[in-house]
PDB file of C-alpha atoms and ligand atoms in Angstrom:
ATOM      1  CA  UNK A  19     120.509  48.098   6.185  1.00 64.00           C
ATOM      2  CA  UNK A  20     117.349  46.257   7.622  1.00 71.00           C
ATOM      3  CA  UNK A  21     113.587  48.227   6.193  1.00 78.00           C
ATOM      4  CA  UNK A  22     111.729  48.744   9.780  1.00 87.00           C
ATOM      5  CA  UNK A  23     108.993  49.986   7.730  1.00 90.00           C
ATOM      6  CA  UNK A  24     108.730  47.345   5.311  1.00 96.00           C
ATOM      7  CA  UNK A  25     104.671  48.217   3.576  1.00 98.00           C
ATOM      8  CA  UNK A  26     104.249  50.676   0.806  1.00 98.00           C
ATOM      9  CA  UNK A  27     100.758  52.070   0.379  1.00 98.00           C
ATOM     10  CA  UNK A  28      98.962  51.259  -2.904  1.00 98.00           C
ATOM     11  CA  UNK A  29      99.124  55.117  -4.612  1.00 98.00           C
ATOM     12  CA  UNK A  30      95.448  55.739  -5.404  1.00 98.00           C
ATOM     13  CA  UNK A  31      94.518  54.846  -1.736  1.00 98.00           C
ATOM     14  CA  UNK A  32      91.140  54.438  -0.285  1.00 98.00           C
ATOM     15  CA  UNK A  33      90.104  52.109  -2.584  1.00 98.00           C
ATOM     16  CA  UNK A  34      85.999  51.188  -1.706  1.00 98.00           C
ATOM     17  CA  UNK A  35      84.678  54.397   0.400  1.00 98.00           C
ATOM     18  CA  UNK A  36      81.238  54.557   1.522  1.00 98.00           C
ATOM     19  CA  UNK A  37      80.385  56.006  -1.463  1.00 98.00           C
ATOM     20  CA  UNK A  38      81.102  52.769  -3.367  1.00 98.00           C
ATOM     21  CA  UNK A  39      79.082  50.320  -1.542  1.00 98.00           C
ATOM     22  CA  UNK A  40      75.611  50.393  -3.880  1.00 98.00           C
ATOM     23  CA  UNK A  41      72.507  51.100  -0.855  1.00 98.00           C
ATOM     24  CA  UNK A  42      72.979  53.587   2.206  1.00 98.00           C
ATOM     25  CA  UNK A  43      75.416  53.189   4.959  1.00 98.00           C
ATOM     26  CA  UNK A  44      77.586  55.001   7.697  1.00 98.00           C
ATOM     27  CA  UNK A  45      81.623  53.927   6.502  1.00 98.00           C
ATOM     28  CA  UNK A  46      82.861  50.428   5.396  1.00 98.00           C
ATOM     29  CA  UNK A  47      85.994  48.929   6.960  1.00 98.00           C
ATOM     30  CA  UNK A  48      88.022  46.247   8.211  1.00 98.00           C
ATOM     31  CA  UNK A  49      87.576  44.172   4.942  1.00 98.00           C
ATOM     32  CA  UNK A  50      88.953  40.221   5.056  1.00 99.00           C
ATOM     33  CA  UNK A  51      90.760  38.189   1.396  1.00 98.00           C
ATOM     34  CA  UNK A  52      91.196  35.783  -0.533  1.00 98.00           C
ATOM     35  CA  UNK A  53      91.452  34.555  -3.446  1.00 98.00           C
ATOM     36  CA  UNK A  54      88.313  32.712  -4.849  1.00 98.00           C
ATOM     37  CA  UNK A  55      88.203  31.189  -8.502  1.00 96.00           C
ATOM     38  CA  UNK A  56      89.780  33.459 -10.822  1.00 96.00           C
ATOM     39  CA  UNK A  57      88.681  36.839  -7.777  1.00 98.00           C
ATOM     40  CA  UNK A  58      89.835  38.428  -5.440  1.00 98.00           C
ATOM     41  CA  UNK A  59      87.364  39.237  -2.980  1.00 98.00           C
ATOM     42  CA  UNK A  60      86.717  41.249  -0.296  1.00 98.00           C
ATOM     43  CA  UNK A  61      84.502  40.680   2.463  1.00 99.00           C
ATOM     44  CA  UNK A  62      83.726  44.222   3.792  1.00 98.00           C
ATOM     45  CA  UNK A  63      82.400  45.463   7.165  1.00 98.00           C
ATOM     46  CA  UNK A  64      79.699  47.981   6.337  1.00 98.00           C
ATOM     47  CA  UNK A  65      77.992  50.106   9.294  1.00 98.00           C
ATOM     48  CA  UNK A  66      74.810  50.830   8.449  1.00 98.00           C
ATOM     49  CA  UNK A  67      72.621  54.407   9.365  1.00 98.00           C
ATOM     50  CA  UNK A  68      71.941  52.708  13.157  1.00 98.00           C
ATOM     51  CA  UNK A  69      76.141  51.757  13.673  1.00 98.00           C
ATOM     52  CA  UNK A  70      74.762  47.862  13.279  1.00 98.00           C
ATOM     53  CA  UNK A  71      77.244  45.910  11.172  1.00 98.00           C
ATOM     54  CA  UNK A  72      77.017  43.226   8.107  1.00 98.00           C
ATOM     55  CA  UNK A  73      79.154  41.846   5.926  1.00 98.00           C
ATOM     56  CA  UNK A  74      79.256  42.929   2.058  1.00 98.00           C
ATOM     57  CA  UNK A  75      81.862  40.922  -1.045  1.00 98.00           C
ATOM     58  CA  UNK A  76      83.858  43.720  -3.069  1.00 98.00           C
ATOM     59  CA  UNK A  77      85.017  41.221  -6.115  1.00 98.00           C
ATOM     60  CA  UNK A  78      87.796  42.150  -8.252  1.00 98.00           C
ATOM     61  CA  UNK A  79      89.636  40.300 -11.205  1.00 98.00           C
ATOM     62  CA  UNK A  80      93.101  42.962 -10.111  1.00 98.00           C
ATOM     63  CA  UNK A  81      93.035  43.365  -6.371  1.00 98.00           C
ATOM     64  CA  UNK A  82      93.002  46.984  -6.620  1.00 98.00           C
ATOM     65  CA  UNK A  83      89.615  48.650  -8.154  1.00 98.00           C
ATOM     66  CA  UNK A  84      86.720  46.429  -6.537  1.00 98.00           C
ATOM     67  CA  UNK A  85      83.219  45.945  -7.264  1.00 98.00           C
ATOM     68  CA  UNK A  86      81.102  45.766  -4.038  1.00 98.00           C
ATOM     69  CA  UNK A  87      77.403  44.004  -4.606  1.00 98.00           C
ATOM     70  CA  UNK A  88      74.706  45.032  -4.599  1.00 98.00           C
ATOM     71  CA  UNK A  89      72.972  43.787  -1.265  1.00 98.00           C
ATOM     72  CA  UNK A  90      74.510  42.428   1.840  1.00 98.00           C
ATOM     73  CA  UNK A  91      75.936  38.626   2.401  1.00 98.00           C
ATOM     74  CA  UNK A  92      75.811  37.892   5.515  1.00 98.00           C
ATOM     75  CA  UNK A  93      73.602  39.914   8.993  1.00 98.00           C
ATOM     76  CA  UNK A  94      73.068  39.295  11.959  1.00 98.00           C
ATOM     77  CA  UNK A  95      70.870  35.900  12.162  1.00 97.00           C
ATOM     78  CA  UNK A  96      67.680  35.428  12.655  1.00 97.00           C
ATOM     79  CA  UNK A  97      68.695  32.488  14.980  1.00 97.00           C
ATOM     80  CA  UNK A  98      67.339  31.601  18.122  1.00 96.00           C
ATOM     81  CA  UNK A  99      70.605  30.052  18.934  1.00 95.00           C
ATOM     82  CA  UNK A 100      72.456  32.640  17.588  1.00 97.00           C
ATOM     83  CA  UNK A 101      70.424  35.964  17.402  1.00 97.00           C
ATOM     84  CA  UNK A 102      70.931  37.543  20.987  1.00 97.00           C
ATOM     85  CA  UNK A 103      75.027  37.134  20.019  1.00 98.00           C
ATOM     86  CA  UNK A 104      74.894  38.844  16.218  1.00 98.00           C
ATOM     87  CA  UNK A 105      71.585  40.973  16.777  1.00 98.00           C
ATOM     88  CA  UNK A 106      74.089  44.131  17.116  1.00 98.00           C
ATOM     89  CA  UNK A 107      76.062  43.420  14.450  1.00 98.00           C
ATOM     90  CA  UNK A 108      78.314  41.145  12.249  1.00 98.00           C
ATOM     91  CA  UNK A 109      81.971  43.241  12.225  1.00 98.00           C
ATOM     92  CA  UNK A 110      85.902  42.283  11.450  1.00 98.00           C
ATOM     93  CA  UNK A 111      85.551  38.794   9.140  1.00 98.00           C
ATOM     94  CA  UNK A 112      88.422  36.818   8.666  1.00 98.00           C
ATOM     95  CA  UNK A 113      88.643  34.469   6.596  1.00 98.00           C
ATOM     96  CA  UNK A 114      91.397  30.922   6.218  1.00 98.00           C
ATOM     97  CA  UNK A 115      91.064  28.762   3.541  1.00 98.00           C
ATOM     98  CA  UNK A 116      91.831  25.144   4.989  1.00 98.00           C
ATOM     99  CA  UNK A 117      93.314  23.156   1.699  1.00 96.00           C
ATOM    100  CA  UNK A 118      92.404  20.240   3.287  1.00 93.00           C
ATOM    101  CA  UNK A 119      89.207  20.417   3.239  1.00 97.00           C
ATOM    102  CA  UNK A 120      88.307  22.901   0.195  1.00 97.00           C
ATOM    103  CA  UNK A 121      86.101  25.199   2.686  1.00 98.00           C
ATOM    104  CA  UNK A 122      86.951  28.789   3.779  1.00 98.00           C
ATOM    105  CA  UNK A 123      86.246  29.179   6.313  1.00 98.00           C
ATOM    106  CA  UNK A 124      85.309  32.962   8.160  1.00 98.00           C
ATOM    107  CA  UNK A 125      85.726  33.980  11.755  1.00 98.00           C
ATOM    108  CA  UNK A 126      84.122  37.355  13.212  1.00 98.00           C
ATOM    109  CA  UNK A 127      82.853  39.270  16.087  1.00 98.00           C
ATOM    110  CA  UNK A 128      79.747  38.742  16.991  1.00 98.00           C
ATOM    111  CA  UNK A 129      78.661  41.898  18.645  1.00 97.00           C
ATOM    112  CA  UNK A 130      75.008  40.953  20.952  1.00 97.00           C
ATOM    113  CA  UNK A 131      73.619  41.637  23.782  1.00 96.00           C
ATOM    114  CA  UNK A 132      76.176  40.057  25.938  1.00 94.00           C
ATOM    115  CA  UNK A 133      78.955  42.126  24.394  1.00 95.00           C
ATOM    116  CA  UNK A 134      81.516  40.986  22.050  1.00 96.00           C
ATOM    117  CA  UNK A 135      81.947  36.990  21.163  1.00 97.00           C
ATOM    118  CA  UNK A 136      84.033  35.129  18.439  1.00 98.00           C
ATOM    119  CA  UNK A 137      81.314  33.973  15.825  1.00 98.00           C
ATOM    120  CA  UNK A 138      82.879  31.022  13.427  1.00 98.00           C
ATOM    121  CA  UNK A 139      80.862  30.366   9.322  1.00 98.00           C
ATOM    122  CA  UNK A 140      81.517  28.511   6.440  1.00 98.00           C
ATOM    123  CA  UNK A 141      81.222  28.865   2.209  1.00 98.00           C
ATOM    124  CA  UNK A 142      82.302  27.229  -0.808  1.00 98.00           C
ATOM    125  CA  UNK A 143      81.130  29.244  -2.823  1.00 98.00           C
ATOM    126  CA  UNK A 144      80.532  32.281  -1.514  1.00 98.00           C
ATOM    127  CA  UNK A 145      76.986  32.197  -1.861  1.00 98.00           C
ATOM    128  CA  UNK A 146      75.732  30.007   1.727  1.00 98.00           C
ATOM    129  CA  UNK A 147      76.875  30.911   4.660  1.00 98.00           C
ATOM    130  CA  UNK A 148      76.582  28.581   7.150  1.00 98.00           C
ATOM    131  CA  UNK A 149      77.070  29.255  11.072  1.00 98.00           C
ATOM    132  CA  UNK A 150      79.358  26.900  12.569  1.00 98.00           C
ATOM    133  CA  UNK A 151      79.427  28.492  16.539  1.00 97.00           C
ATOM    134  CA  UNK A 152      79.579  30.913  18.724  1.00 97.00           C
ATOM    135  CA  UNK A 153      82.287  30.179  20.936  1.00 96.00           C
ATOM    136  CA  UNK A 154      83.776  30.758  24.457  1.00 90.00           C
ATOM    137  CA  UNK A 155      82.643  33.528  26.924  1.00 90.00           C
ATOM    138  CA  UNK A 156      81.829  37.125  25.771  1.00 93.00           C
ATOM    139  CA  UNK A 157      84.440  39.999  26.217  1.00 94.00           C
ATOM    140  CA  UNK A 158      86.444  38.304  22.975  1.00 96.00           C
ATOM    141  CA  UNK A 159      87.180  39.167  19.297  1.00 96.00           C
ATOM    142  CA  UNK A 160      90.151  39.485  16.902  1.00 98.00           C
ATOM    143  CA  UNK A 161      89.665  35.368  15.676  1.00 98.00           C
ATOM    144  CA  UNK A 162      91.315  34.006  13.469  1.00 98.00           C
ATOM    145  CA  UNK A 163      91.369  30.348  12.500  1.00 98.00           C
ATOM    146  CA  UNK A 164      95.414  28.853  10.440  1.00 98.00           C
ATOM    147  CA  UNK A 165      95.003  27.515   7.139  1.00 98.00           C
ATOM    148  CA  UNK A 166      96.241  23.873   8.050  1.00 98.00           C
ATOM    149  CA  UNK A 167      94.917  21.687  11.251  1.00 97.00           C
ATOM    150  CA  UNK A 168      97.954  20.279  12.693  1.00 96.00           C
ATOM    151  CA  UNK A 169      97.700  17.169  14.704  1.00 95.00           C
ATOM    152  CA  UNK A 170      94.517  17.289  13.493  1.00 96.00           C
ATOM    153  CA  UNK A 171      93.836  20.221  14.929  1.00 97.00           C
ATOM    154  CA  UNK A 172      91.879  23.243  14.128  1.00 98.00           C
ATOM    155  CA  UNK A 173      93.868  26.928  15.990  1.00 98.00           C
ATOM    156  CA  UNK A 174      93.153  30.166  16.031  1.00 98.00           C
ATOM    157  CA  UNK A 175      94.396  32.655  17.993  1.00 98.00           C
ATOM    158  CA  UNK A 176      91.933  35.031  19.930  1.00 97.00           C
ATOM    159  CA  UNK A 177      91.423  38.378  22.027  1.00 96.00           C
ATOM    160  CA  UNK A 178      89.864  37.601  25.373  1.00 94.00           C
ATOM    161  CA  UNK A 179      89.742  40.506  27.560  1.00 89.00           C
ATOM    162  CA  UNK A 180      91.776  41.848  30.662  1.00 73.00           C
ATOM    163  CA  UNK A 181      91.650  38.806  32.471  1.00 71.00           C
ATOM    164  CA  UNK A 182      91.647  40.441  36.316  1.00 72.00           C
ATOM    165  CA  UNK A 183      92.107  43.206  35.208  1.00 77.00           C
ATOM    166  CA  UNK A 184      95.705  42.691  32.278  1.00 85.00           C
ATOM    167  CA  UNK A 185      95.606  44.006  29.868  1.00 91.00           C
ATOM    168  CA  UNK A 186      94.200  42.256  26.487  1.00 95.00           C
ATOM    169  CA  UNK A 187      96.530  39.832  24.625  1.00 96.00           C
ATOM    170  CA  UNK A 188      96.976  36.820  22.200  1.00 97.00           C
ATOM    171  CA  UNK A 189      95.428  33.480  22.858  1.00 96.00           C
ATOM    172  CA  UNK A 190      96.038  29.979  21.264  1.00 97.00           C
ATOM    173  CA  UNK A 191      93.570  27.996  20.849  1.00 97.00           C
ATOM    174  CA  UNK A 192      93.034  23.788  19.801  1.00 97.00           C
ATOM    175  CA  UNK A 193      89.911  22.461  18.742  1.00 98.00           C
ATOM    176  CA  UNK A 194      88.762  18.848  17.175  1.00 98.00           C
ATOM    177  CA  UNK A 195      85.965  20.067  15.648  1.00 98.00           C
ATOM    178  CA  UNK A 196      85.979  23.842  15.668  1.00 98.00           C
ATOM    179  CA  UNK A 197      82.971  24.047  18.665  1.00 97.00           C
ATOM    180  CA  UNK A 198      84.942  23.253  21.706  1.00 96.00           C
ATOM    181  CA  UNK A 199      87.864  24.517  21.804  1.00 97.00           C
ATOM    182  CA  UNK A 200      90.777  24.483  25.038  1.00 94.00           C
ATOM    183  CA  UNK A 201      92.760  27.626  25.780  1.00 79.00           C
ATOM    184  CA  UNK A 202      96.260  26.557  25.959  1.00 82.00           C
ATOM    185  CA  UNK A 203      97.125  29.758  26.978  1.00 92.00           C
ATOM    186  CA  UNK A 204      99.047  33.551  26.559  1.00 95.00           C
ATOM    187  CA  UNK A 205     101.347  33.742  22.967  1.00 97.00           C
ATOM    188  CA  UNK A 206     101.871  37.272  23.840  1.00 97.00           C
ATOM    189  CA  UNK A 207     100.667  40.570  25.798  1.00 96.00           C
ATOM    190  CA  UNK A 208     101.035  43.827  25.580  1.00 96.00           C
ATOM    191  CA  UNK A 209     104.155  45.551  26.460  1.00 94.00           C
ATOM    192  CA  UNK A 210     104.379  49.295  27.719  1.00 95.00           C
ATOM    193  CA  UNK A 211     104.710  50.439  24.210  1.00 95.00           C
ATOM    194  CA  UNK A 212     103.160  51.064  21.451  1.00 96.00           C
ATOM    195  CA  UNK A 213     100.722  48.316  22.082  1.00 97.00           C
ATOM    196  CA  UNK A 214     101.012  48.944  25.374  1.00 96.00           C
ATOM    197  CA  UNK A 215      97.049  48.828  26.313  1.00 96.00           C
ATOM    198  CA  UNK A 216      96.183  45.851  23.865  1.00 96.00           C
ATOM    199  CA  UNK A 217      97.010  43.328  21.533  1.00 98.00           C
ATOM    200  CA  UNK A 218      94.936  41.152  18.221  1.00 98.00           C
ATOM    201  CA  UNK A 219      95.594  39.429  15.633  1.00 98.00           C
ATOM    202  CA  UNK A 220      95.039  40.502  12.450  1.00 98.00           C
ATOM    203  CA  UNK A 221      95.072  38.573   8.476  1.00 98.00           C
ATOM    204  CA  UNK A 222      95.302  34.619   9.045  1.00 98.00           C
ATOM    205  CA  UNK A 223      98.583  33.505   9.785  1.00 98.00           C
ATOM    206  CA  UNK A 224     100.571  33.101   6.596  1.00 98.00           C
ATOM    207  CA  UNK A 225     103.270  29.932   6.751  1.00 98.00           C
ATOM    208  CA  UNK A 226     106.715  30.600   5.748  1.00 98.00           C
ATOM    209  CA  UNK A 227     109.362  28.273   6.109  1.00 97.00           C
ATOM    210  CA  UNK A 228     110.516  30.691   8.932  1.00 97.00           C
ATOM    211  CA  UNK A 229     107.261  30.081  10.549  1.00 98.00           C
ATOM    212  CA  UNK A 230     103.879  30.951  11.030  1.00 98.00           C
ATOM    213  CA  UNK A 231     103.944  34.877  10.494  1.00 98.00           C
ATOM    214  CA  UNK A 232     101.035  37.241  12.010  1.00 98.00           C
ATOM    215  CA  UNK A 233     100.222  40.383  11.391  1.00 98.00           C
ATOM    216  CA  UNK A 234      98.399  41.120  14.358  1.00 98.00           C
ATOM    217  CA  UNK A 235      97.527  45.171  15.593  1.00 98.00           C
ATOM    218  CA  UNK A 236      98.673  47.303  19.112  1.00 98.00           C
ATOM    219  CA  UNK A 237      96.748  49.714  20.369  1.00 98.00           C
ATOM    220  CA  UNK A 238      98.202  53.100  22.547  1.00 97.00           C
ATOM    221  CA  UNK A 239      96.269  54.334  24.244  1.00 96.00           C
ATOM    222  CA  UNK A 240      97.003  58.532  24.045  1.00 96.00           C
ATOM    223  CA  UNK A 241      95.236  62.116  26.539  1.00 96.00           C
ATOM    224  CA  UNK A 242      94.242  62.617  22.376  1.00 94.00           C
ATOM    225  CA  UNK A 243      93.014  58.888  21.992  1.00 96.00           C
ATOM    226  CA  UNK A 244      93.630  55.332  20.518  1.00 98.00           C
ATOM    227  CA  UNK A 245      96.699  54.586  17.945  1.00 98.00           C
ATOM    228  CA  UNK A 246      95.876  51.387  16.883  1.00 98.00           C
ATOM    229  CA  UNK A 247      99.464  50.562  14.500  1.00 98.00           C
ATOM    230  CA  UNK A 248     101.033  47.061  13.300  1.00 98.00           C
ATOM    231  CA  UNK A 249     103.502  44.339  14.284  1.00 98.00           C
ATOM    232  CA  UNK A 250     105.334  40.857  13.042  1.00 98.00           C
ATOM    233  CA  UNK A 251     105.854  37.909  15.341  1.00 97.00           C
ATOM    234  CA  UNK A 252     107.417  34.599  13.936  1.00 98.00           C
ATOM    235  CA  UNK A 253     105.897  30.982  15.146  1.00 98.00           C
ATOM    236  CA  UNK A 254     106.770  27.849  15.420  1.00 98.00           C
ATOM    237  CA  UNK A 255     105.641  25.478  12.070  1.00 98.00           C
ATOM    238  CA  UNK A 256     104.733  22.447  14.158  1.00 97.00           C
ATOM    239  CA  UNK A 257     104.329  24.015  17.479  1.00 97.00           C
ATOM    240  CA  UNK A 258     102.526  26.851  17.367  1.00 98.00           C
ATOM    241  CA  UNK A 259     102.127  28.180  20.990  1.00 97.00           C
ATOM    242  CA  UNK A 260     105.949  28.926  20.400  1.00 97.00           C
ATOM    243  CA  UNK A 261     107.641  32.156  19.387  1.00 97.00           C
ATOM    244  CA  UNK A 262     110.244  32.578  17.755  1.00 96.00           C
ATOM    245  CA  UNK A 263     110.535  36.357  17.148  1.00 95.00           C
ATOM    246  CA  UNK A 264     108.758  39.605  17.327  1.00 95.00           C
ATOM    247  CA  UNK A 265     108.963  43.310  15.757  1.00 93.00           C
ATOM    248  CA  UNK A 266     109.986  45.277  18.967  1.00 89.00           C
ATOM    249  CA  UNK A 267     108.327  48.402  17.080  1.00 93.00           C
ATOM    250  CA  UNK A 268     105.624  48.634  14.669  1.00 96.00           C
ATOM    251  CA  UNK A 269     105.428  48.317  11.183  1.00 96.00           C
ATOM    252  CA  UNK A 270     102.377  50.519  10.070  1.00 98.00           C
ATOM    253  CA  UNK A 271     100.978  52.170  11.622  1.00 98.00           C
ATOM    254  CA  UNK A 272      98.322  55.360  11.257  1.00 98.00           C
ATOM    255  CA  UNK A 273     100.072  58.587   8.850  1.00 98.00           C
ATOM    256  CA  UNK A 274      98.172  59.316   5.512  1.00 98.00           C
ATOM    257  CA  UNK A 275      95.218  61.845   6.292  1.00 98.00           C
ATOM    258  CA  UNK A 276      92.016  58.685   5.620  1.00 98.00           C
ATOM    259  CA  UNK A 277      94.578  57.100   8.041  1.00 98.00           C
ATOM    260  CA  UNK A 278      94.625  60.205  10.804  1.00 98.00           C
ATOM    261  CA  UNK A 279      90.889  61.368   9.912  1.00 98.00           C
ATOM    262  CA  UNK A 280      87.518  59.864   9.874  1.00 98.00           C
ATOM    263  CA  UNK A 281      84.861  58.743  12.526  1.00 98.00           C
ATOM    264  CA  UNK A 282      87.469  57.026  15.335  1.00 98.00           C
ATOM    265  CA  UNK A 283      91.279  58.585  13.904  1.00 98.00           C
ATOM    266  CA  UNK A 284      94.789  57.744  13.895  1.00 98.00           C
ATOM    267  CA  UNK A 285      93.626  53.826  12.944  1.00 98.00           C
ATOM    268  CA  UNK A 286      94.850  51.483  10.770  1.00 98.00           C
ATOM    269  CA  UNK A 287      92.799  47.471  10.748  1.00 98.00           C
ATOM    270  CA  UNK A 288      93.689  44.211   8.481  1.00 98.00           C
ATOM    271  CA  UNK A 289      91.667  42.072   8.004  1.00 98.00           C
ATOM    272  CA  UNK A 290      93.101  40.747   5.182  1.00 98.00           C
ATOM    273  CA  UNK A 291      95.755  39.946   3.003  1.00 98.00           C
ATOM    274  CA  UNK A 292      96.844  37.987  -0.134  1.00 98.00           C
ATOM    275  CA  UNK A 293     100.778  36.430  -1.458  1.00 98.00           C
ATOM    276  CA  UNK A 294     101.283  36.750  -4.788  1.00 98.00           C
ATOM    277  CA  UNK A 295     103.604  34.563  -5.819  1.00 96.00           C
ATOM    278  CA  UNK A 296     106.509  36.695  -6.110  1.00 97.00           C
ATOM    279  CA  UNK A 297     105.813  36.934  -2.513  1.00 98.00           C
ATOM    280  CA  UNK A 298     104.534  40.450  -2.264  1.00 98.00           C
ATOM    281  CA  UNK A 299     101.944  40.260   0.609  1.00 98.00           C
ATOM    282  CA  UNK A 300      98.540  42.958  -0.251  1.00 98.00           C
ATOM    283  CA  UNK A 301      97.937  44.059   3.130  1.00 98.00           C
ATOM    284  CA  UNK A 302      94.545  45.200   2.876  1.00 99.00           C
ATOM    285  CA  UNK A 303      93.243  47.165   6.230  1.00 99.00           C
ATOM    286  CA  UNK A 304      90.829  49.613   7.725  1.00 98.00           C
ATOM    287  CA  UNK A 305      91.412  52.822   7.927  1.00 98.00           C
ATOM    288  CA  UNK A 306      90.290  55.183  10.329  1.00 98.00           C
ATOM    289  CA  UNK A 307      87.341  53.152  11.011  1.00 98.00           C
ATOM    290  CA  UNK A 308      85.456  54.474   7.589  1.00 98.00           C
ATOM    291  CA  UNK A 309      87.398  53.283   4.146  1.00 98.00           C
ATOM    292  CA  UNK A 310      89.523  50.477   3.185  1.00 98.00           C
ATOM    293  CA  UNK A 311      93.023  50.926   1.904  1.00 99.00           C
ATOM    294  CA  UNK A 312      95.801  48.844   0.633  1.00 98.00           C
ATOM    295  CA  UNK A 313      99.759  48.204   1.469  1.00 98.00           C
ATOM    296  CA  UNK A 314     102.513  46.011  -0.324  1.00 98.00           C
ATOM    297  CA  UNK A 315     104.925  44.350   1.353  1.00 98.00           C
ATOM    298  CA  UNK A 316     107.815  41.307   0.541  1.00 98.00           C
ATOM    299  CA  UNK A 317     107.053  38.392   3.146  1.00 98.00           C
ATOM    300  CA  UNK A 318     110.750  37.732   3.309  1.00 97.00           C
ATOM    301  CA  UNK A 319     111.232  41.524   4.243  1.00 95.00           C
ATOM    302  CA  UNK A 320     108.721  41.462   7.260  1.00 97.00           C
ATOM    303  CA  UNK A 321     110.238  37.448   8.504  1.00 96.00           C
ATOM    304  CA  UNK A 322     113.105  39.181   8.645  1.00 94.00           C
ATOM    305  CA  UNK A 323     112.069  41.809  10.550  1.00 94.00           C
ATOM    306  CA  UNK A 324     110.624  39.493  13.182  1.00 94.00           C
ATOM    307  CA  UNK A 325     113.748  36.977  13.376  1.00 91.00           C
ATOM    308  CA  UNK A 326     116.500  39.777  13.658  1.00 82.00           C
ATOM    309  CA  UNK A 327     114.646  41.467  16.764  1.00 62.00           C
ATOM    310  CA  UNK A 328     114.290  37.712  17.616  1.00 49.00           C
ATOM    311  CA  UNK A 329     112.657  38.799  21.360  1.00 45.00           C
ATOM    312  CA  UNK A 330     112.285  35.420  22.809  1.00 42.00           C
ATOM    313  CA  UNK A 331     109.320  35.501  25.153  1.00 34.00           C
ATOM    314  CA  UNK A 332     111.376  33.278  27.847  1.00 38.00           C
TER     315      UNK A 332
HETATM  316  C1  BMA B 425      88.481  47.933  17.727  1.00 71.29           C
HETATM  317  C2  BMA B 425      87.387  47.523  16.246  1.00 71.29           C
HETATM  318  C3  BMA B 425      87.500  47.436  15.304  1.00 71.29           C
HETATM  319  C4  BMA B 425      87.449  48.420  15.579  1.00 71.29           C
HETATM  320  C5  BMA B 425      88.782  49.719  16.648  1.00 71.29           C
HETATM  321  C6  BMA B 425      88.912  50.922  16.092  1.00 71.29           C
HETATM  322  O1  BMA B 425      88.308  47.752  18.654  1.00 71.29           O
HETATM  323  O2  BMA B 425      86.257  47.406  17.534  1.00 71.29           O
HETATM  324  O3  BMA B 425      86.221  46.671  14.276  1.00 71.29           O
HETATM  325  O4  BMA B 425      88.586  49.292  13.686  1.00 71.29           O
HETATM  326  O5  BMA B 425      88.436  49.281  17.535  1.00 71.29           O
HETATM  327  O6  BMA B 425      87.613  51.848  16.343  1.00 71.29           O
END
């Protein structure tokens, strides 16, 4: 029988909490993830006591037990070209390794005087961080870069705010230089149900034989507040604007106490996933905007859910 609930929670969740941060802060959540040399890296969103976020690195040999660096890595920029757009924090990072360039790109939500915008930077060594640009108009979040260029272009999925009252959806964009982007169209938009209010990408697209596997969040507004849950979709490898299928139901949602209770209850919010050689996805997610947890699933089980249901958009 098809498993509609492919993820298993790590039994020692949460894996990182406020007390693991070696300096004062409010919370730690929504971390990007990658492998770098012989280590697992998590790029943590740490919210300070003012309510502004910055990024701090945590390192691990096994992907379960992490040690957090003594000080923040990326804080809001003092550079006048970036400062107004980051002054209230840097949030929800995602890491994409582009092998041809031996470069780790980091997309993030820059929070500034005009609201949220998409920032892009890069590193090769997790020591130097170089900002590239703040892209596109305000009211945009959840940007993820594909781990490969197609026809010489970088590809980015993002989530601009609702246009003329529409619910915010996932869009696709193309660029030759990471600075100027052509916004091509909507990939997936909210429908009534678990993701009725807005959709946004979670972790960068994962290449599989069947297509680009995308893990995204959907938000439902209820009388008791918002619920953030996770769905999956599959995009065509050559033409990623083409949706091959997606899950009509959520495949992961808040259940455990640390996901149900916290600064923002009923939130699971992955920003990073690592695929192991045996095909297991380790998904790192913020829980209730308060801590970081881990859940694992077979990539093939998630792909199967996208294909079996095969909800084509047109
Ligand atoms: C989203 C983002 C996330 C956060 C989530 C739930 O809009 O701001 O960083 O985890 O809301 O509060």
